């Protein structure tokens, strides 16, 4: 069983066939699919699944904190099931491919106290941009 499915079962999330197939599609490392891509892959497994069901399920997963939305450069939102492991993203500026990366060090430590303007910073989002091997 996938990590996402295990987490959802542990939370007592009602596992319908439609919800299960969406969670299965999202399983894996470096998965950053758009809602339309999730729907297309889910429909291969469960042809009767509707686009609305996929969108609603993705919204629930985001609300639960089990999936995060990743938005880059005005492109379609992508959904990342790696919500419980701290990581950053490496994005291809041309094709939009996204990879999870785990840089060493603490990005929060790079922000001096005088640049925090009194904010209590709870999380840091860093996006690395460049060209992937296929586009470079």
mmCIF file of C-alpha atoms in Angstrom:
data_model
loop_
_atom_site.group_PDB
_atom_site.id
_atom_site.type_symbol
_atom_site.label_atom_id
_atom_site.label_comp_id
_atom_site.label_asym_id
_atom_site.label_seq_id
_atom_site.Cartn_x
_atom_site.Cartn_y
_atom_site.Cartn_z
ATOM 1 C CA UNK A 1 0.000 0.000 0.000
ATOM 2 C CA UNK A 2 1.252 3.493 -0.797
ATOM 3 C CA UNK A 3 2.421 5.915 1.860
ATOM 4 C CA UNK A 4 -0.414 8.312 1.007
ATOM 5 C CA UNK A 5 -3.034 5.555 1.224
ATOM 6 C CA UNK A 6 -1.629 4.427 4.574
ATOM 7 C CA UNK A 7 -1.761 7.973 5.947
ATOM 8 C CA UNK A 8 -5.347 8.420 4.736
ATOM 9 C CA UNK A 9 -6.457 5.102 6.212
ATOM 10 C CA UNK A 10 -4.775 6.061 9.480
ATOM 11 C CA UNK A 11 -6.878 9.222 9.546
ATOM 12 C CA UNK A 12 -10.066 7.244 8.982
ATOM 13 C CA UNK A 13 -10.681 8.901 5.605
ATOM 14 C CA UNK A 14 -13.613 7.247 3.842
ATOM 15 C CA UNK A 15 -11.971 5.314 1.011
ATOM 16 C CA UNK A 16 -14.353 5.160 -1.952
ATOM 17 C CA UNK A 17 -13.126 3.649 -5.206
ATOM 18 C CA UNK A 18 -12.796 7.144 -6.704
ATOM 19 C CA UNK A 19 -10.791 8.500 -3.774
ATOM 20 C CA UNK A 20 -8.599 5.434 -3.753
ATOM 21 C CA UNK A 21 -7.713 5.729 -7.440
ATOM 22 C CA UNK A 22 -6.835 9.440 -7.033
ATOM 23 C CA UNK A 23 -4.562 8.586 -4.089
ATOM 24 C CA UNK A 24 -2.959 5.753 -6.074
ATOM 25 C CA UNK A 25 -2.286 8.083 -9.024
ATOM 26 C CA UNK A 26 -0.558 10.533 -6.673
ATOM 27 C CA UNK A 27 1.674 7.883 -5.117
ATOM 28 C CA UNK A 28 5.415 8.030 -5.681
ATOM 29 C CA UNK A 29 8.494 10.193 -5.457
ATOM 30 C CA UNK A 30 8.717 13.378 -7.518
ATOM 31 C CA UNK A 31 4.996 13.259 -8.372
ATOM 32 C CA UNK A 32 3.744 16.733 -9.298
ATOM 33 C CA UNK A 33 0.707 16.210 -11.505
ATOM 34 C CA UNK A 34 -1.877 18.780 -12.583
ATOM 35 C CA UNK A 35 -5.527 18.065 -11.808
ATOM 36 C CA UNK A 36 -6.098 17.213 -15.476
ATOM 37 C CA UNK A 37 -3.175 14.769 -15.423
ATOM 38 C CA UNK A 38 -4.564 13.158 -12.257
ATOM 39 C CA UNK A 39 -7.961 12.851 -13.953
ATOM 40 C CA UNK A 40 -6.503 11.331 -17.130
ATOM 41 C CA UNK A 41 -4.525 8.719 -15.180
ATOM 42 C CA UNK A 42 -7.413 7.996 -12.818
ATOM 43 C CA UNK A 43 -9.776 7.533 -15.792
ATOM 44 C CA UNK A 44 -7.443 4.874 -17.213
ATOM 45 C CA UNK A 45 -8.046 2.852 -14.043
ATOM 46 C CA UNK A 46 -11.634 3.889 -13.362
ATOM 47 C CA UNK A 47 -13.243 5.171 -16.584
ATOM 48 C CA UNK A 48 -16.382 6.505 -14.873
ATOM 49 C CA UNK A 49 -14.490 8.929 -12.589
ATOM 50 C CA UNK A 50 -15.516 12.514 -13.253
ATOM 51 C CA UNK A 51 -13.276 15.558 -13.438
ATOM 52 C CA UNK A 52 -15.363 17.137 -10.628
ATOM 53 C CA UNK A 53 -14.688 14.151 -8.360
ATOM 54 C CA UNK A 54 -10.954 14.462 -9.004
ATOM 55 C CA UNK A 55 -10.988 18.206 -8.273
ATOM 56 C CA UNK A 56 -13.048 17.681 -5.107
ATOM 57 C CA UNK A 57 -10.783 14.880 -3.909
ATOM 58 C CA UNK A 58 -7.657 16.940 -4.542
ATOM 59 C CA UNK A 59 -9.224 19.809 -2.599
ATOM 60 C CA UNK A 60 -9.952 17.489 0.327
ATOM 61 C CA UNK A 61 -6.417 16.105 0.293
ATOM 62 C CA UNK A 62 -4.988 19.633 0.341
ATOM 63 C CA UNK A 63 -7.338 20.634 3.186
ATOM 64 C CA UNK A 64 -6.233 17.583 5.158
ATOM 65 C CA UNK A 65 -2.583 18.546 4.649
ATOM 66 C CA UNK A 66 -1.856 15.236 2.907
ATOM 67 C CA UNK A 67 -1.084 16.848 -0.454
ATOM 68 C CA UNK A 68 0.325 20.294 -1.165
ATOM 69 C CA UNK A 69 -0.431 22.555 -4.108
ATOM 70 C CA UNK A 70 2.614 23.728 -6.021
ATOM 71 C CA UNK A 71 2.178 26.766 -8.250
ATOM 72 C CA UNK A 72 5.032 27.913 -10.486
ATOM 73 C CA UNK A 73 5.204 30.783 -12.946
ATOM 74 C CA UNK A 74 1.485 31.033 -13.681
ATOM 75 C CA UNK A 75 1.302 27.417 -14.832
ATOM 76 C CA UNK A 76 -1.433 25.045 -13.694
ATOM 77 C CA UNK A 77 -1.246 24.039 -10.043
ATOM 78 C CA UNK A 78 0.433 20.742 -9.414
ATOM 79 C CA UNK A 79 -0.232 18.381 -6.531
ATOM 80 C CA UNK A 80 2.588 17.011 -4.403
ATOM 81 C CA UNK A 81 1.888 14.026 -2.100
ATOM 82 C CA UNK A 82 5.245 14.496 -0.383
ATOM 83 C CA UNK A 83 3.598 16.812 2.159
ATOM 84 C CA UNK A 84 5.187 15.388 5.288
ATOM 85 C CA UNK A 85 8.840 15.463 4.278
ATOM 86 C CA UNK A 86 10.483 18.896 4.236
ATOM 87 C CA UNK A 87 11.816 19.611 0.766
ATOM 88 C CA UNK A 88 12.170 22.293 -1.877
ATOM 89 C CA UNK A 89 11.508 22.205 -5.613
ATOM 90 C CA UNK A 90 13.705 22.301 -8.691
ATOM 91 C CA UNK A 91 11.689 23.563 -11.684
ATOM 92 C CA UNK A 92 12.554 23.541 -15.380
ATOM 93 C CA UNK A 93 11.872 27.038 -16.704
ATOM 94 C CA UNK A 94 11.024 25.693 -20.157
ATOM 95 C CA UNK A 95 8.900 22.532 -19.762
ATOM 96 C CA UNK A 96 7.795 22.920 -16.138
ATOM 97 C CA UNK A 97 9.161 19.596 -14.867
ATOM 98 C CA UNK A 98 9.365 19.635 -11.071
ATOM 99 C CA UNK A 99 11.681 17.556 -8.899
ATOM 100 C CA UNK A 100 11.838 17.392 -5.114
ATOM 101 C CA UNK A 101 15.231 18.376 -3.709
ATOM 102 C CA UNK A 102 16.629 18.258 -0.203
ATOM 103 C CA UNK A 103 19.312 20.937 0.103
ATOM 104 C CA UNK A 104 21.577 20.873 3.098
ATOM 105 C CA UNK A 105 21.504 23.699 5.569
ATOM 106 C CA UNK A 106 18.675 25.738 7.013
ATOM 107 C CA UNK A 107 17.130 28.295 4.623
ATOM 108 C CA UNK A 108 15.574 30.095 7.587
ATOM 109 C CA UNK A 109 19.044 30.681 9.015
ATOM 110 C CA UNK A 110 19.891 32.576 5.813
ATOM 111 C CA UNK A 111 17.296 35.236 6.674
ATOM 112 C CA UNK A 112 18.867 37.626 9.198
ATOM 113 C CA UNK A 113 16.695 38.668 12.144
ATOM 114 C CA UNK A 114 16.568 42.294 10.966
ATOM 115 C CA UNK A 115 15.104 41.122 7.627
ATOM 116 C CA UNK A 116 12.214 39.290 9.327
ATOM 117 C CA UNK A 117 10.489 42.569 10.255
ATOM 118 C CA UNK A 118 9.075 41.063 13.434
ATOM 119 C CA UNK A 119 7.494 38.097 11.637
ATOM 120 C CA UNK A 120 7.448 34.721 13.323
ATOM 121 C CA UNK A 121 8.513 32.617 10.349
ATOM 122 C CA UNK A 122 6.999 29.134 10.369
ATOM 123 C CA UNK A 123 8.006 27.797 6.989
ATOM 124 C CA UNK A 124 10.289 28.589 4.081
ATOM 125 C CA UNK A 125 9.645 27.916 0.408
ATOM 126 C CA UNK A 126 12.619 27.926 -1.937
ATOM 127 C CA UNK A 127 12.284 27.196 -5.642
ATOM 128 C CA UNK A 128 15.351 26.485 -7.733
ATOM 129 C CA UNK A 129 14.905 27.217 -11.434
ATOM 130 C CA UNK A 130 16.892 26.146 -14.447
ATOM 131 C CA UNK A 131 16.718 23.860 -17.456
ATOM 132 C CA UNK A 132 16.255 20.105 -17.141
ATOM 133 C CA UNK A 133 18.501 17.777 -19.177
ATOM 134 C CA UNK A 134 15.830 17.378 -21.887
ATOM 135 C CA UNK A 135 15.499 21.151 -22.364
ATOM 136 C CA UNK A 136 19.066 22.214 -21.611
#
